[in-house]
Short mmCIF file of C-alpha atoms in Angstrom, two decimals:
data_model
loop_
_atom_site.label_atom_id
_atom_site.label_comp_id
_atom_site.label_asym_id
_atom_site.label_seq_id
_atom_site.Cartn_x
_atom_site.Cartn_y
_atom_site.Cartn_z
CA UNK A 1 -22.81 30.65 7.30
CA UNK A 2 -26.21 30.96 6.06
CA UNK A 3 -25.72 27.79 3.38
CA UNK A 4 -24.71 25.48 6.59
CA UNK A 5 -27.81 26.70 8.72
CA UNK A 6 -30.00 25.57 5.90
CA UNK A 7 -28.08 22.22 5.42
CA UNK A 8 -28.13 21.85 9.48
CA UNK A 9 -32.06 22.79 9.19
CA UNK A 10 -33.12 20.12 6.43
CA UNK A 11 -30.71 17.76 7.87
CA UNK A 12 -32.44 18.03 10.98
CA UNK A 13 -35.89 17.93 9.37
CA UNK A 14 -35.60 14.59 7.27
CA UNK A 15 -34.19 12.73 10.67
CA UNK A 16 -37.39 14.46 12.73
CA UNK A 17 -40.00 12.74 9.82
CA UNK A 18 -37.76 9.14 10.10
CA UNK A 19 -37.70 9.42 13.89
CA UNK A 20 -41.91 10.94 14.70
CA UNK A 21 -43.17 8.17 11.79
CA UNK A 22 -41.57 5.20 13.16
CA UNK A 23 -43.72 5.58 16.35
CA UNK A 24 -46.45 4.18 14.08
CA UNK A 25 -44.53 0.89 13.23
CA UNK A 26 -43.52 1.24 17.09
CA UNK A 27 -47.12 1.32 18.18
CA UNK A 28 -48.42 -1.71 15.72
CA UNK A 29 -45.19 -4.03 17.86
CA UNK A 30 -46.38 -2.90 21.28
CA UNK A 31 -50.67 -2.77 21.34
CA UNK A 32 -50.91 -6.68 21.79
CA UNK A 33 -49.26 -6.59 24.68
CA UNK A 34 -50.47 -3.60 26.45
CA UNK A 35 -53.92 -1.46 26.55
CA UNK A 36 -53.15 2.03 24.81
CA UNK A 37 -52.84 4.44 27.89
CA UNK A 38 -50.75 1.44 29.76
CA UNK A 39 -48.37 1.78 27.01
CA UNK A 40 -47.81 5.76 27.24
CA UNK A 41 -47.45 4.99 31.07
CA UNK A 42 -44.41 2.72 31.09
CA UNK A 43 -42.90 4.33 27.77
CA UNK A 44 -43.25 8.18 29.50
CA UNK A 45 -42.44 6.69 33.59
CA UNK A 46 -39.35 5.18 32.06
CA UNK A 47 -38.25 8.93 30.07
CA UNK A 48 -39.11 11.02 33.55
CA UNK A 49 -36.72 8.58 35.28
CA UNK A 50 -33.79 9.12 32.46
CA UNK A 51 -33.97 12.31 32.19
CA UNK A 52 -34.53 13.07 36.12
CA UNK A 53 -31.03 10.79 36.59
CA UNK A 54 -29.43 13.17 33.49
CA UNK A 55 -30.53 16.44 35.14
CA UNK A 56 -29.16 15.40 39.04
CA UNK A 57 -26.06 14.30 37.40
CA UNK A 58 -25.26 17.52 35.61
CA UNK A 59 -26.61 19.88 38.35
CA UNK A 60 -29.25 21.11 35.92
CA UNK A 61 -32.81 20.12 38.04
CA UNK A 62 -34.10 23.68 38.59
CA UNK A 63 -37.58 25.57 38.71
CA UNK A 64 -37.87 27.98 36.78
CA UNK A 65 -40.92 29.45 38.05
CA UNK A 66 -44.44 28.64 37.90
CA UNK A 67 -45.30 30.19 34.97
CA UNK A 68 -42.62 29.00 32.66
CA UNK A 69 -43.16 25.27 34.47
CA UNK A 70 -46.65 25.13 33.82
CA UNK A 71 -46.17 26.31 30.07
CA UNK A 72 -43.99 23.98 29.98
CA UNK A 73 -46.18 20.82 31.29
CA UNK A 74 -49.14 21.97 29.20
CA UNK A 75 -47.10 21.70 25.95
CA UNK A 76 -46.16 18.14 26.60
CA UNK A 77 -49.40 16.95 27.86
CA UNK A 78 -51.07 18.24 24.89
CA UNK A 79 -48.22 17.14 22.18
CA UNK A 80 -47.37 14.06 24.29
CA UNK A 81 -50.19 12.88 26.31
CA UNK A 82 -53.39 13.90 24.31
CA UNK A 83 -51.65 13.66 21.01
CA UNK A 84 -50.85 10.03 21.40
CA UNK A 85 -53.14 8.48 23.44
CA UNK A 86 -56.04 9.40 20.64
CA UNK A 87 -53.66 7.89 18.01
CA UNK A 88 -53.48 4.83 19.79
CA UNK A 89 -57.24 4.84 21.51
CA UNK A 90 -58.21 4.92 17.62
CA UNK A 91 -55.32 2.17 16.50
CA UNK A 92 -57.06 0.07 19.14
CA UNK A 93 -60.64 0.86 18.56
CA UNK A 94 -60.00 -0.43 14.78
CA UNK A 95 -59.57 2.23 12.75
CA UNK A 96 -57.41 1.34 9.95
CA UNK A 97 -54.13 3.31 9.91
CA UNK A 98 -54.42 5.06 6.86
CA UNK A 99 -57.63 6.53 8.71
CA UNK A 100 -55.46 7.85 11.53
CA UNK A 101 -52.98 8.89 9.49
CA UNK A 102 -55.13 11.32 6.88
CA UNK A 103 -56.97 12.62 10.09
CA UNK A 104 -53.71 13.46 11.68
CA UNK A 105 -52.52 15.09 8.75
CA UNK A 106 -54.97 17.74 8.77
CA UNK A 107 -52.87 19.55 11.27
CA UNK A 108 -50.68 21.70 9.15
CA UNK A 109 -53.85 22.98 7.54
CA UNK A 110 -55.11 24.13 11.27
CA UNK A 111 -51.77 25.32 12.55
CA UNK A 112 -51.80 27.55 9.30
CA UNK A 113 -55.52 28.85 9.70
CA UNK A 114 -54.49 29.78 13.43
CA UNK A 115 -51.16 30.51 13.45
CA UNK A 116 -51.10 34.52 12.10
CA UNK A 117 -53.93 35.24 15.61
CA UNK A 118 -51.81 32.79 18.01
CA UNK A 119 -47.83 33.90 16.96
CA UNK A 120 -47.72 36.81 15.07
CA UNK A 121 -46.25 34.62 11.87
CA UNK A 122 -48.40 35.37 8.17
CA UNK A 123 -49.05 32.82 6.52
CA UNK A 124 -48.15 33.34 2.71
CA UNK A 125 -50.39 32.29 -0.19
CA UNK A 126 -47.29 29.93 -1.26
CA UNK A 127 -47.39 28.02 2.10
CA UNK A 128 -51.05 27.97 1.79
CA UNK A 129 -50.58 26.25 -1.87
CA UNK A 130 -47.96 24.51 -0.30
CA UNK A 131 -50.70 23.03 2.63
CA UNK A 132 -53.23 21.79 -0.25
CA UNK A 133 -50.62 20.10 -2.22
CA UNK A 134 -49.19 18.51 0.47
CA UNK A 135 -53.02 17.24 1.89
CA UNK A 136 -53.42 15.93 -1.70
CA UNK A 137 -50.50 14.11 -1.49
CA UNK A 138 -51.70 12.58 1.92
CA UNK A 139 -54.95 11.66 0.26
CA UNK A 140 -53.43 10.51 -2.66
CA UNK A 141 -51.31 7.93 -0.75
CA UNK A 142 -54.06 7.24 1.79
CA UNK A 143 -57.11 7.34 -0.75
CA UNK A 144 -56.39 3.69 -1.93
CA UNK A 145 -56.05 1.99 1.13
CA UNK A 146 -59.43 2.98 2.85
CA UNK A 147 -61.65 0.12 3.62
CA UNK A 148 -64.43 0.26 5.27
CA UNK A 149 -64.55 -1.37 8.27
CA UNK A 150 -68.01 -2.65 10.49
CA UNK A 151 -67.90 -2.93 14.19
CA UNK A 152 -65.51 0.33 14.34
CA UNK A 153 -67.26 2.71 16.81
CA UNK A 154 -68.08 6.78 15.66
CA UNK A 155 -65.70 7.05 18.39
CA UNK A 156 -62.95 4.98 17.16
CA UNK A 157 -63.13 7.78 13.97
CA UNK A 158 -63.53 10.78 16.08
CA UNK A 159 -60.93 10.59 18.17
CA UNK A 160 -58.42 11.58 16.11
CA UNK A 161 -59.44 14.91 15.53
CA UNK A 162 -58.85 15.45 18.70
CA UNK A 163 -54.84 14.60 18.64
CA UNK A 164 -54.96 17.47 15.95
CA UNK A 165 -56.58 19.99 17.96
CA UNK A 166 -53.78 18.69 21.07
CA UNK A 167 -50.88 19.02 18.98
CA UNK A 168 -51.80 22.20 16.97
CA UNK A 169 -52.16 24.38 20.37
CA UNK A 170 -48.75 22.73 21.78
CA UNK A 171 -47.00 24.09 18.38
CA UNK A 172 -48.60 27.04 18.65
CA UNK A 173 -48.07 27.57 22.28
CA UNK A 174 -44.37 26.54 22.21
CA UNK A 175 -43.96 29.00 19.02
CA UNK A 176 -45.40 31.82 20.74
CA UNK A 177 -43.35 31.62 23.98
CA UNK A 178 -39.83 31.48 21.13
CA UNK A 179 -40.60 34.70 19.82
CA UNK A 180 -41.24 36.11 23.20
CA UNK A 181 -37.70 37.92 23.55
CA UNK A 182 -38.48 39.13 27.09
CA UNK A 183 -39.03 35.39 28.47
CA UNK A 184 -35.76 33.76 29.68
CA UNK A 185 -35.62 30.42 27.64
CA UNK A 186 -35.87 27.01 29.97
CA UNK A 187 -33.00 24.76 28.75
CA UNK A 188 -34.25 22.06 26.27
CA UNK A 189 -33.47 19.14 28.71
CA UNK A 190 -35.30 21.11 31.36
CA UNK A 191 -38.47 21.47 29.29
CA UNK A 192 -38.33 18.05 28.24
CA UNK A 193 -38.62 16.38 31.62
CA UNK A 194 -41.45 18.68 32.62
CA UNK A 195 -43.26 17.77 29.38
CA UNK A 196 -42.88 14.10 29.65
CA UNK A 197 -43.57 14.62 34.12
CA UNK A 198 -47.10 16.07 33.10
CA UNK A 199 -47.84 13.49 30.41
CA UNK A 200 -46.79 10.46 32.90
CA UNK A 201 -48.94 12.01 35.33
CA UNK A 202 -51.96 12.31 33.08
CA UNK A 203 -52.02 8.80 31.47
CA UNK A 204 -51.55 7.61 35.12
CA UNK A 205 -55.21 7.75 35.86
CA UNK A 206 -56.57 5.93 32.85
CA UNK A 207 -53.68 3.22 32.88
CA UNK A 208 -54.23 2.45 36.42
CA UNK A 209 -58.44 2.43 36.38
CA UNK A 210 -59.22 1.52 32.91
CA UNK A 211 -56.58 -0.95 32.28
CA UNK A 212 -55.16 -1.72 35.72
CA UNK A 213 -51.63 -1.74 34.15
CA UNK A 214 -52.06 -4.92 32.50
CA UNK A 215 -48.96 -5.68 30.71
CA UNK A 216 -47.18 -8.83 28.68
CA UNK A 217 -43.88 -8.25 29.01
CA UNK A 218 -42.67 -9.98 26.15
CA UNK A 219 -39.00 -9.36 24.54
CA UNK A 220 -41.40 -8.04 21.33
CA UNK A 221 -42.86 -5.49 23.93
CA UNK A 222 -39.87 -4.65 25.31
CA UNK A 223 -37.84 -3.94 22.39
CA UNK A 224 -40.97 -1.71 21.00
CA UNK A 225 -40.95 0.26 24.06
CA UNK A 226 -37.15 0.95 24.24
CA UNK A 227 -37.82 2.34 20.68
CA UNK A 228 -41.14 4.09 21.36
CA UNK A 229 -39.55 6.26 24.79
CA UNK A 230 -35.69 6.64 23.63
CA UNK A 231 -35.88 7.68 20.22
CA UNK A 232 -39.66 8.32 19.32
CA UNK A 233 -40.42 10.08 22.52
CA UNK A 234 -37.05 11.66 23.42
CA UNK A 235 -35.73 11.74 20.20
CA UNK A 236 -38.15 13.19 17.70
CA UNK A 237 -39.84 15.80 20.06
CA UNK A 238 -36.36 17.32 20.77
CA UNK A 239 -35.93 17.29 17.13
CA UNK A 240 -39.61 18.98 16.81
CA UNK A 241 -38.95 21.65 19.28
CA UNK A 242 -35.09 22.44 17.61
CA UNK A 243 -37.06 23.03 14.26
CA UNK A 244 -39.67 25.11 16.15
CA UNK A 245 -36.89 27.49 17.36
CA UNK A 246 -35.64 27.33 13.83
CA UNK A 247 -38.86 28.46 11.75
CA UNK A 248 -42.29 29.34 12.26
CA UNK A 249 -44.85 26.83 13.22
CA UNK A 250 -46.69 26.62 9.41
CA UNK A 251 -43.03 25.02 7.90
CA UNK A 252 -42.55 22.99 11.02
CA UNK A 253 -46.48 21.51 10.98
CA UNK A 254 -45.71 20.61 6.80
CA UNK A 255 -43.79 17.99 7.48
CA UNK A 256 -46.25 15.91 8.36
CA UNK A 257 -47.54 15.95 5.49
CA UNK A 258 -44.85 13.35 5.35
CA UNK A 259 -46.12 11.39 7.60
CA UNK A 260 -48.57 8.75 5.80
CA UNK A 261 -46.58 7.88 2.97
CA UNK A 262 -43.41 7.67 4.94
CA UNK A 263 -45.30 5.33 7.57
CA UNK A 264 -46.62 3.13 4.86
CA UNK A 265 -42.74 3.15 3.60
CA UNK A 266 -41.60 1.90 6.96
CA UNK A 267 -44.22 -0.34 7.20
CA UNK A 268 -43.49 -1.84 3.55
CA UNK A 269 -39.73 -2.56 5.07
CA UNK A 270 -40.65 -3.63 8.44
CA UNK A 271 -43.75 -5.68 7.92
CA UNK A 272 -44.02 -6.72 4.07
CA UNK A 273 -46.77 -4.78 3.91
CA UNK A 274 -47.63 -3.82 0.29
CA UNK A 275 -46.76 -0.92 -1.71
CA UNK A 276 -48.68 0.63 -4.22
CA UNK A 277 -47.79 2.88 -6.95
CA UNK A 278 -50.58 5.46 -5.20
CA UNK A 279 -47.87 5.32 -2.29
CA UNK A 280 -45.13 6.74 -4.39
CA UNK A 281 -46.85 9.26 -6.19
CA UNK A 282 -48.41 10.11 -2.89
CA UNK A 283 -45.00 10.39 -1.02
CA UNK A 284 -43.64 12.37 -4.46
CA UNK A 285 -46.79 15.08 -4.26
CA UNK A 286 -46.56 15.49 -0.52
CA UNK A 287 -42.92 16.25 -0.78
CA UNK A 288 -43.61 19.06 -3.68
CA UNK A 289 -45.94 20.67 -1.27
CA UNK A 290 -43.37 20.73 1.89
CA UNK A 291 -40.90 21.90 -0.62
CA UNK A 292 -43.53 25.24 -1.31
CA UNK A 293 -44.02 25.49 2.50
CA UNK A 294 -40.63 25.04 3.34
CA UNK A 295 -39.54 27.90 0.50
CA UNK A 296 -38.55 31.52 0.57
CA UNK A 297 -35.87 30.64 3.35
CA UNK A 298 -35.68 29.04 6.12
CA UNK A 299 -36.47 31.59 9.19
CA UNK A 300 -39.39 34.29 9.67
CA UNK A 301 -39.14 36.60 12.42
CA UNK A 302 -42.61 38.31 13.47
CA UNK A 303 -44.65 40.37 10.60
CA UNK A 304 -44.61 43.42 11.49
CA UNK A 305 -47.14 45.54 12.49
#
């Protein structure tokens, strides 16, 4: 039943913005205790050993070829790896949150500049409405809450950019691969432990020579990191990757759109931390402009050519 589908589709949406957003308030628990690639170490070591235990136990640990392996592993060291450790090199450079968060946000607008030459999928001049209003929302919500700071590197406000440029080419790359028929699809377990394999691998180096692993294992840190692997990493990017399947990259990359004001939310609950009126109004505008994105139903197929 079509209505269902789109229930089971939104449903699954609003728990993917809770689930990705708390890794913000997840992050702010665990960066005392641990340098920023230290922390993706233990969070994504711990996930390869789950889900390597899950897949011997059901008889599902297979190789399915180089090609569809190494797709696999690029996607999650771009939307895992890169992604994240920028987020968190910026977190711990100084850059206000807010900052991160706006930067971040950008990424619907680039997924919907590149996604008609990368999948196929048009872009419609609603969506692209949808984009702007959604950014303004972000900005609206952010706008207020940017202070400048001294003694923050140009680095510290770079680096962000890059985790948009990372996890626009994983959504892109994963859509592209789901609307090519002739590829046998890899399980979603089995693409998930070859995503988080490549990203343990890659923050390996950097955790082990630029921060030698140091670690305070506090019940604070420990706590943050049971939340940060089980249900930010393992969680929300199955959630991500579900939606993908479900509709084309442009819907999928306006929800986070959500993100800021929905951090600031969680942050306002977990913290204390103030909420202004600019928050609302930010979180209300943001959600208009998903809402455009989102609209006109919920799957598109190729355009055709």
């Amino acid at each position: 039943d079509q209505a269902q589908t789109s229930l089971r589709t939104i449903g699954l949406a609003a728990i993917f913005v809770l689930t990705w957003n708390s890794g913000f308030i997840g992050a702010e628990y665990g960066l005392p205790f641990a340098g920023p690639f230290t922390i993706l170490f233990w969070r994504y070591f711990a996930l390869t050993g789950l889900l390597l235990v899950y897949l011997l136990l059901r008889g599902r640990l297979s190789m399915p070829g180089w090609g569809a392996t190494g797709h696999a592993a690029l996607v999650g060291f771009l939307s895992h790896g890169v992604w994240l450790s920028c987020v968190l090199l910026a977190l711990d450079e100084g850059v206000p949150a807010g900052i991160v968060a706006l930067v971040v946000a950008l990424q619907p607008l680039t997924t919907g500049v590149f996604s008609g030459m990368a999948t196929g999928e048009r872009t419609t001049l609603r969506q692209w409405i949808g984009l702007l209003i959604g950014f303004a929302g972000v900005a609206t919500a952010v706008g207020a809450r940017l202070n400048v700071r001294d003694g923050v590197s140009a680095f510290g406000y770079l680096v962000p950019f890059v985790s948009v440029v990372a996890i626009t080419i994983a959504s892109l790359l994963q859509r592209r691969r789901e609307l090519q028929t002739e590829r046998t699809p890899i399980p979603m377990d089995l693409q998930m432990f070859f995503q988080v394999t490549a990203t343990c691998l890659g923050v390996a180096v950097p955790a082990l020579f630029l921060e030698q692993l140091q670690t305070d294992w506090t019940p604070p840190f420990i706590a943050a990191m049971t939340w940060l692997t089980l249900v930010v990493s393992l969680a929300s990017y199955t959630f991500m990757w579900m939606l993908i399947e479900r509709m084309d990259a442009t819907r999928v990359a306006g929800l986070f759109y959500l993100g800021p004001p929905v951090t600031m939310l969680m942050a306002w609950i977990a913290f204390g931390d103030t909420l202004l009126l600019t928050d609302i109004l930010g979180l209300f505008i943001a959600t208009g402009g998903v809402v455009l994105v989102q609209g006109g139903g919920l799957h598109r197929g190729p355009r055709a050519d």
